[in-house]
Amino acid sequence: MKLILKKYLPFAILGLAFTSCEPEFDTSIEDNPITSSKGTADFSKYVAVGNSLTAGFADGALYIDGQQNSLSALLANQMKAAGGGEFTIPLMNDNIGGFADIPNFGPRRVFDVASGLPVLLEGTPTTNALDVQTGPFNNMGVPGAKSFHLFAPGYGNPANLSSGTANPYFVRMASRPDATLLEDALSQEPTFFSYWLGNNDILGFATSGGDSSEEITAVELFTQTVQGGLAQLSADGTRPGIVANIPDIKTVPFFTTVPNNALVLDAEQAANLTGFFRAYAGIVTQGVVLTATMGNPSLATPALLQQANAIGSQYAFTFNPGPNRFIIKVEETLTNPRGIRQMTAEELLVLTINQNALRTEGYGSVAITPDVLGVLGKLQAGGTPTQEEAQSVLNAVNPIADNDALDTGELLAITEATNTFNAIITQTAEAFNLAVVDVKSVLEELQSGIDLGNGNIVSSALGLNSAFSLDGVHLNPRGNAELANRFIKAINETYGSTLKTLDAGNFQTVKAQ
Amino acid sequence: MKKLILLVACAFSSYASYAGGYRVSAQGQRSLAMGHTGVAVINSAELAFFNPSGLVYLENKLNISAGVTGVISNTRYQNLDTRQSADTKNNLSTPFNLYATYQINDWLTAGVAIYTPYGSRVEYENDWAGSDLVNTIDLKSIYFNPVVGIKLHENFSIGGGPIYVTGSVEFDRNLQREQVSTENRPGISIDASNVSAWGWVASATFKPSDAVTLGASYRSKIDIDAEDGDVNFRNADFLTATKFDATLPLPAELTFGFSVKATSKLLLAAEFNRAYWAAYKSLDLRFNGSPGASRNARDYKNATIWRLGAEYNLNEKIDLRAGYYFDESPVQSGRFAPETPRNDSHGFTTGLSYNITEKLAIDGSFAFLYFDEIDESYSNPFAPNTPAFEGTYKSNAFLFGLGVTYKL
């Protein structure tokens, strides 16, 4: 061994002597600082105002990696070459997401190979909303914020958490409990800002959970908050900034991934299900007659019979081999006493619907048990089922719940609100000389796919080449990079700057863990 | 002796690729000093590697040559657009060689050669810009090669022998390309050791006169089949494979050369190597015996090396040597993977022998490898949705060799 050491030592010494002889580039990064010109804008202090899409929310939660790949963080990075300054982010405590001290803010979703579906990450959130971070923060994106929350006093006050008028994300970053979002943005004296609010005014805070029960913001209030917010943020049109509009929910995979006709049947299943609803229709008809005649069907008039038939026959759905549309729950009315119907072609299902139940538990159609089969057999043989047996047939229908679907009425209201709000956003932004990004068009393009070069297509369809994260609402890093490029183009066009775009294909789509 | 071999093998167990692909041209101190020419240089036991048939023309009965080379190879990467840069680190590696030959009778010489012609160690900072292609790679191989030389005629001999290779490979990369620095990135590391395989070498020497020697040598391709290597995924919960299979080719090499004794003191040598790198199409990792593979295109092409060398006998004590070679990279444009980040190189070599006694000499060598700065990219057709990894590379390498030659 001594021999080895003796031999080796001179080499080690020589090695040390020569490690300084590293190759030099003709033009090194250090010698060649990139220069993007800022045009008429000033990027030295960029403040991003917005909701989850600005914050970097992804995979159903806010977590560090998502925040660092957020649209606004990517933008700020490109601004650095044109005099942009530091971009501070109220980083969460972990890559799990969710809050430890607030109920119902769970971890992010991960892809589960076994089921092929997103599932909740196994892990316990470690971020405390009440552990207020010291700002100010350039990224003022607050997941869940609606347009009017910009002005909402107490939106960051922990005392208001229980009543639901405070937002834990803002609680964690607000400069003081009663500061407003707008105040915390303006007090930083931004030289450039982005404003992207309004999505939640339509979909509601809880949309990422699939419950669209919240009201759409009234047009008057929306107009007021957009005009008031942009007036102050743009200092009445003297401060440069960029404003984004609201996408159409029909281009968001959260609503387009689970088809409304995923009830795929073979010939026998189709015939059985059709037969079931014939029986169901008969039982309903019978029931209407019995109710109207107080249990004496012999008293029924032809008019009553006709009316009862009309009511019952709406449930005699016909199923065909192949894909069939699901049955959904709607309001129970006099004309639709069971409160169910088949979905229309336009109606949508949410991504968070229990897809296993759709596949195996008859969710959206019928959960046929042996008992029910027995009753059907009895009916077929011409027998009369007992009231209990009839009820078991009625109960076997398992319609899709309201919060798992967007029905025609809801869709109409949403489309109308989107168009109205976007008109307000665009008009106001232009009035204040601001750049505008048409995000609605970008998401429409993503429907058919955007070529990032060399046939590398990014699209809205969830999967390895998607622009969307696993929650189907928020973009993944690749989607954020592509959207950041659209922001950059709009900024460059408006202010004559030369911010460089990103190679979106270099950004990941599905997080491996 | 056996113990020493083992010790050397253990202590100097990592080698750098500073030449084309992962070939390491440092199989003899005297040869290295002469531009790594040797197929037609009848000088020492180094012939056991370069051309076993030439051994029969050595003057002494017993010849031993041993040496080790310290290689410092540096590579820098940068991309002016993305502003990313990286340097390789821990760049010292130590290929070695040990040759012993014995003239059994006037027509037969036998010997043994232990050497390390293929190896690669490249280490980047973890999570660097190209970390989805490689963080670190450490490829090792040791050739154990018994040889014989047979004199068929005063002017002509043949030689050769079987080659037993033992090798190992460690490789680590991230699973995804990420532009924004994030912690705990998902990655994979694989490790296979004690992989063995067999090959052979055959050669011939033609000596039309005392002053002129012609040599030719062919070393066969050897496939290193790693089976049941260990796989470790990190930060990737849904990947569960623990074993992998992969094949890495150590390509065949054909050499022609000649030497001329220009004066009684000056020997000139020239040589041509053809390395059959086209055998390296892709690095395919198969996990847990599944038929699907993680495929990484390489598409190497056959490559040629031209070598020139000279030896000048200054006095009884000192022989001076110098040489030059041009080493064509087997890497094709568009497949410039940062795990073998080198383009064509110019090698400038020099060295000397100091004869302590008539029997014992110390050999020293030094080489500097110069690489042009190059703008290159790597794209993997098996991963069409990952953009090409582009950038500018600049490399160099320094070699310091020390060895002993013993004759009896």
PDB file of C-alpha atoms in Angstrom, chain A residues 1 3-4 7-8 10-12 14-16 18-19 21-30 32-34 64-65 68-69 74 77 95 111-113 121 454-457 464-465 478 500 503-513, chain B residues 4 7-8 11-12 68-70 72 74-81 83-85 87-88 91-92 94 175-184 186 235-238 366 373 384-388 392-396 398 400-402:
ATOM      1  CA  MET A   1       0.000   0.000   0.000  1.00  0.00           C
ATOM      2  CA  LEU A   3       4.065   1.777  -2.803  1.00  0.00           C
ATOM      3  CA  ILE A   4       0.687   2.839  -4.082  1.00  0.00           C
ATOM      4  CA  LYS A   7       3.062   6.487  -6.670  1.00  0.00           C
ATOM      5  CA  TYR A   8      -0.232   8.211  -6.261  1.00  0.00           C
ATOM      6  CA  PRO A  10       2.727  13.038  -7.142  1.00  0.00           C
ATOM      7  CA  PHE A  11      -0.310  12.662  -9.373  1.00  0.00           C
ATOM      8  CA  ALA A  12      -2.560  14.133  -6.774  1.00  0.00           C
ATOM      9  CA  LEU A  14       0.050  17.532 -10.168  1.00  0.00           C
ATOM     10  CA  GLY A  15      -3.692  17.156 -10.381  1.00  0.00           C
ATOM     11  CA  LEU A  16      -4.237  20.015  -8.000  1.00  0.00           C
ATOM     12  CA  PHE A  18      -3.730  21.597 -13.150  1.00  0.00           C
ATOM     13  CA  THR A  19      -7.305  21.834 -12.000  1.00  0.00           C
ATOM     14  CA  CYS A  21      -6.274  25.018 -16.169  1.00  0.00           C
ATOM     15  CA  GLU A  22      -9.946  24.840 -16.972  1.00  0.00           C
ATOM     16  CA  PRO A  23     -11.069  25.505 -20.503  1.00  0.00           C
ATOM     17  CA  GLU A  24     -12.329  28.988 -21.235  1.00  0.00           C
ATOM     18  CA  PHE A  25     -15.177  29.908 -23.587  1.00  0.00           C
ATOM     19  CA  ASP A  26     -14.618  32.461 -26.315  1.00  0.00           C
ATOM     20  CA  THR A  27     -17.741  34.224 -25.092  1.00  0.00           C
ATOM     21  CA  SER A  28     -18.674  33.273 -21.577  1.00  0.00           C
ATOM     22  CA  ILE A  29     -21.933  34.008 -19.831  1.00  0.00           C
ATOM     23  CA  GLU A  30     -20.102  36.305 -17.432  1.00  0.00           C
ATOM     24  CA  ASN A  32     -21.874  38.513 -22.144  1.00  0.00           C
ATOM     25  CA  PRO A  33     -24.781  39.614 -19.956  1.00  0.00           C
ATOM     26  CA  ILE A  34     -28.032  39.240 -21.832  1.00  0.00           C
ATOM     27  CA  ILE A  64     -43.232  25.173  -3.314  1.00  0.00           C
ATOM     28  CA  ASP A  65     -42.416  23.670  -6.714  1.00  0.00           C
ATOM     29  CA  GLN A  68     -41.566  28.521  -8.264  1.00  0.00           C
ATOM     30  CA  ASN A  69     -42.970  27.481 -11.634  1.00  0.00           C
ATOM     31  CA  LEU A  74     -41.498  32.698 -14.809  1.00  0.00           C
ATOM     32  CA  ASN A  77     -37.382  35.644 -14.357  1.00  0.00           C
ATOM     33  CA  ASN A  95     -44.070  20.260  -1.458  1.00  0.00           C
ATOM     34  CA  PHE A 111     -50.730  10.388 -10.503  1.00  0.00           C
ATOM     35  CA  ASP A 112     -51.590   6.872  -9.393  1.00  0.00           C
ATOM     36  CA  VAL A 113     -50.296   4.282 -11.821  1.00  0.00           C
ATOM     37  CA  LEU A 121     -50.553  12.597  -2.043  1.00  0.00           C
ATOM     38  CA  ASN A 454     -40.472  19.779 -33.740  1.00  0.00           C
ATOM     39  CA  GLY A 455     -43.968  18.363 -33.433  1.00  0.00           C
ATOM     40  CA  ASN A 456     -43.922  18.604 -29.648  1.00  0.00           C
ATOM     41  CA  ILE A 457     -47.593  19.262 -29.002  1.00  0.00           C
ATOM     42  CA  LEU A 464     -47.960  13.540 -20.231  1.00  0.00           C
ATOM     43  CA  ASN A 465     -48.280  16.226 -22.895  1.00  0.00           C
ATOM     44  CA  ARG A 478     -45.160  23.641 -19.200  1.00  0.00           C
ATOM     45  CA  LYS A 500     -37.186  36.720 -24.334  1.00  0.00           C
ATOM     46  CA  ASP A 503     -38.667  27.093 -24.383  1.00  0.00           C
ATOM     47  CA  ALA A 504     -41.850  25.682 -22.907  1.00  0.00           C
ATOM     48  CA  GLY A 505     -40.949  22.114 -23.864  1.00  0.00           C
ATOM     49  CA  ASN A 506     -38.136  22.209 -21.314  1.00  0.00           C
ATOM     50  CA  PHE A 507     -40.683  22.485 -18.524  1.00  0.00           C
ATOM     51  CA  GLN A 508     -42.201  19.409 -16.954  1.00  0.00           C
ATOM     52  CA  THR A 509     -45.808  18.333 -17.267  1.00  0.00           C
ATOM     53  CA  VAL A 510     -46.623  15.639 -14.726  1.00  0.00           C
ATOM     54  CA  LYS A 511     -44.660  15.731 -11.511  1.00  0.00           C
ATOM     55  CA  ALA A 512     -43.109  12.315 -10.881  1.00  0.00           C
ATOM     56  CA  GLN A 513     -43.709  12.512  -7.196  1.00  0.00           C
TER      57      GLN A 513
ATOM     58  CA  LEU B   4       0.172  -6.098  -6.410  1.00  0.00           C
ATOM     59  CA  LEU B   7      -3.960  -3.615  -5.226  1.00  0.00           C
ATOM     60  CA  VAL B   8      -3.370  -1.589  -8.327  1.00  0.00           C
ATOM     61  CA  ALA B  11      -6.634   1.648  -5.888  1.00  0.00           C
ATOM     62  CA  PHE B  12      -6.814   3.005  -9.396  1.00  0.00           C
ATOM     63  CA  VAL B  68      -0.183   4.580 -14.301  1.00  0.00           C
ATOM     64  CA  THR B  69      -1.520   7.761 -15.792  1.00  0.00           C
ATOM     65  CA  GLY B  70      -3.179  10.605 -13.980  1.00  0.00           C
ATOM     66  CA  ILE B  72      -7.415  15.463 -15.419  1.00  0.00           C
ATOM     67  CA  ASN B  74     -12.286  19.305 -17.718  1.00  0.00           C
ATOM     68  CA  THR B  75     -15.497  20.096 -19.499  1.00  0.00           C
ATOM     69  CA  ARG B  76     -17.483  23.262 -19.319  1.00  0.00           C
ATOM     70  CA  TYR B  77     -20.989  23.747 -20.527  1.00  0.00           C
ATOM     71  CA  GLN B  78     -22.940  26.908 -21.064  1.00  0.00           C
ATOM     72  CA  ASN B  79     -25.988  28.129 -22.898  1.00  0.00           C
ATOM     73  CA  LEU B  80     -26.078  31.822 -23.632  1.00  0.00           C
ATOM     74  CA  ASP B  81     -29.843  31.789 -24.164  1.00  0.00           C
ATOM     75  CA  ARG B  83     -27.980  31.402 -19.004  1.00  0.00           C
ATOM     76  CA  GLN B  84     -27.222  27.964 -17.641  1.00  0.00           C
ATOM     77  CA  SER B  85     -23.706  26.712 -17.130  1.00  0.00           C
ATOM     78  CA  ASP B  87     -18.457  22.371 -15.003  1.00  0.00           C
ATOM     79  CA  THR B  88     -17.547  18.761 -14.527  1.00  0.00           C
ATOM     80  CA  ASN B  91     -11.944  15.134 -12.707  1.00  0.00           C
ATOM     81  CA  LEU B  92      -8.923  13.082 -11.725  1.00  0.00           C
ATOM     82  CA  THR B  94      -6.075   6.932 -13.178  1.00  0.00           C
ATOM     83  CA  LEU B 175     -36.082  11.766 -14.521  1.00  0.00           C
ATOM     84  CA  GLN B 176     -37.344  15.101 -15.771  1.00  0.00           C
ATOM     85  CA  ARG B 177     -35.942  18.273 -17.168  1.00  0.00           C
ATOM     86  CA  GLU B 178     -36.778  21.212 -14.953  1.00  0.00           C
ATOM     87  CA  GLN B 179     -35.957  24.798 -15.660  1.00  0.00           C
ATOM     88  CA  VAL B 180     -36.739  26.224 -12.273  1.00  0.00           C
ATOM     89  CA  SER B 181     -34.619  25.126  -9.389  1.00  0.00           C
ATOM     90  CA  THR B 182     -36.644  22.913  -7.115  1.00  0.00           C
ATOM     91  CA  GLU B 183     -35.594  20.520  -4.409  1.00  0.00           C
ATOM     92  CA  ASN B 184     -35.905  16.757  -4.218  1.00  0.00           C
ATOM     93  CA  PRO B 186     -37.077  12.718  -9.062  1.00  0.00           C
ATOM     94  CA  ASN B 235     -38.456  11.075  -5.195  1.00  0.00           C
ATOM     95  CA  ALA B 236     -40.546   9.016  -7.577  1.00  0.00           C
ATOM     96  CA  ASP B 237     -42.995   7.035  -5.522  1.00  0.00           C
ATOM     97  CA  PHE B 238     -44.744   5.336  -8.373  1.00  0.00           C
ATOM     98  CA  PHE B 366       2.775  14.126 -20.512  1.00  0.00           C
ATOM     99  CA  GLU B 373     -15.192  24.948 -28.583  1.00  0.00           C
ATOM    100  CA  PRO B 384     -39.790  13.142 -28.769  1.00  0.00           C
ATOM    101  CA  ASN B 385     -41.493  15.512 -26.363  1.00  0.00           C
ATOM    102  CA  THR B 386     -38.323  16.603 -24.664  1.00  0.00           C
ATOM    103  CA  PRO B 387     -36.627  19.390 -26.591  1.00  0.00           C
ATOM    104  CA  ALA B 388     -33.010  19.050 -27.652  1.00  0.00           C
ATOM    105  CA  THR B 392     -21.666  25.222 -25.957  1.00  0.00           C
ATOM    106  CA  TYR B 393     -19.014  22.810 -24.732  1.00  0.00           C
ATOM    107  CA  LYS B 394     -15.331  23.340 -24.209  1.00  0.00           C
ATOM    108  CA  SER B 395     -13.056  20.609 -22.928  1.00  0.00           C
ATOM    109  CA  ASN B 396      -9.438  19.905 -22.320  1.00  0.00           C
ATOM    110  CA  PHE B 398      -4.005  16.764 -19.148  1.00  0.00           C
ATOM    111  CA  PHE B 400       0.724  12.686 -16.560  1.00  0.00           C
ATOM    112  CA  GLY B 401       2.122   9.211 -16.759  1.00  0.00           C
ATOM    113  CA  LEU B 402       4.778   7.451 -14.795  1.00  0.00           C
TER     114      LEU B 402
END
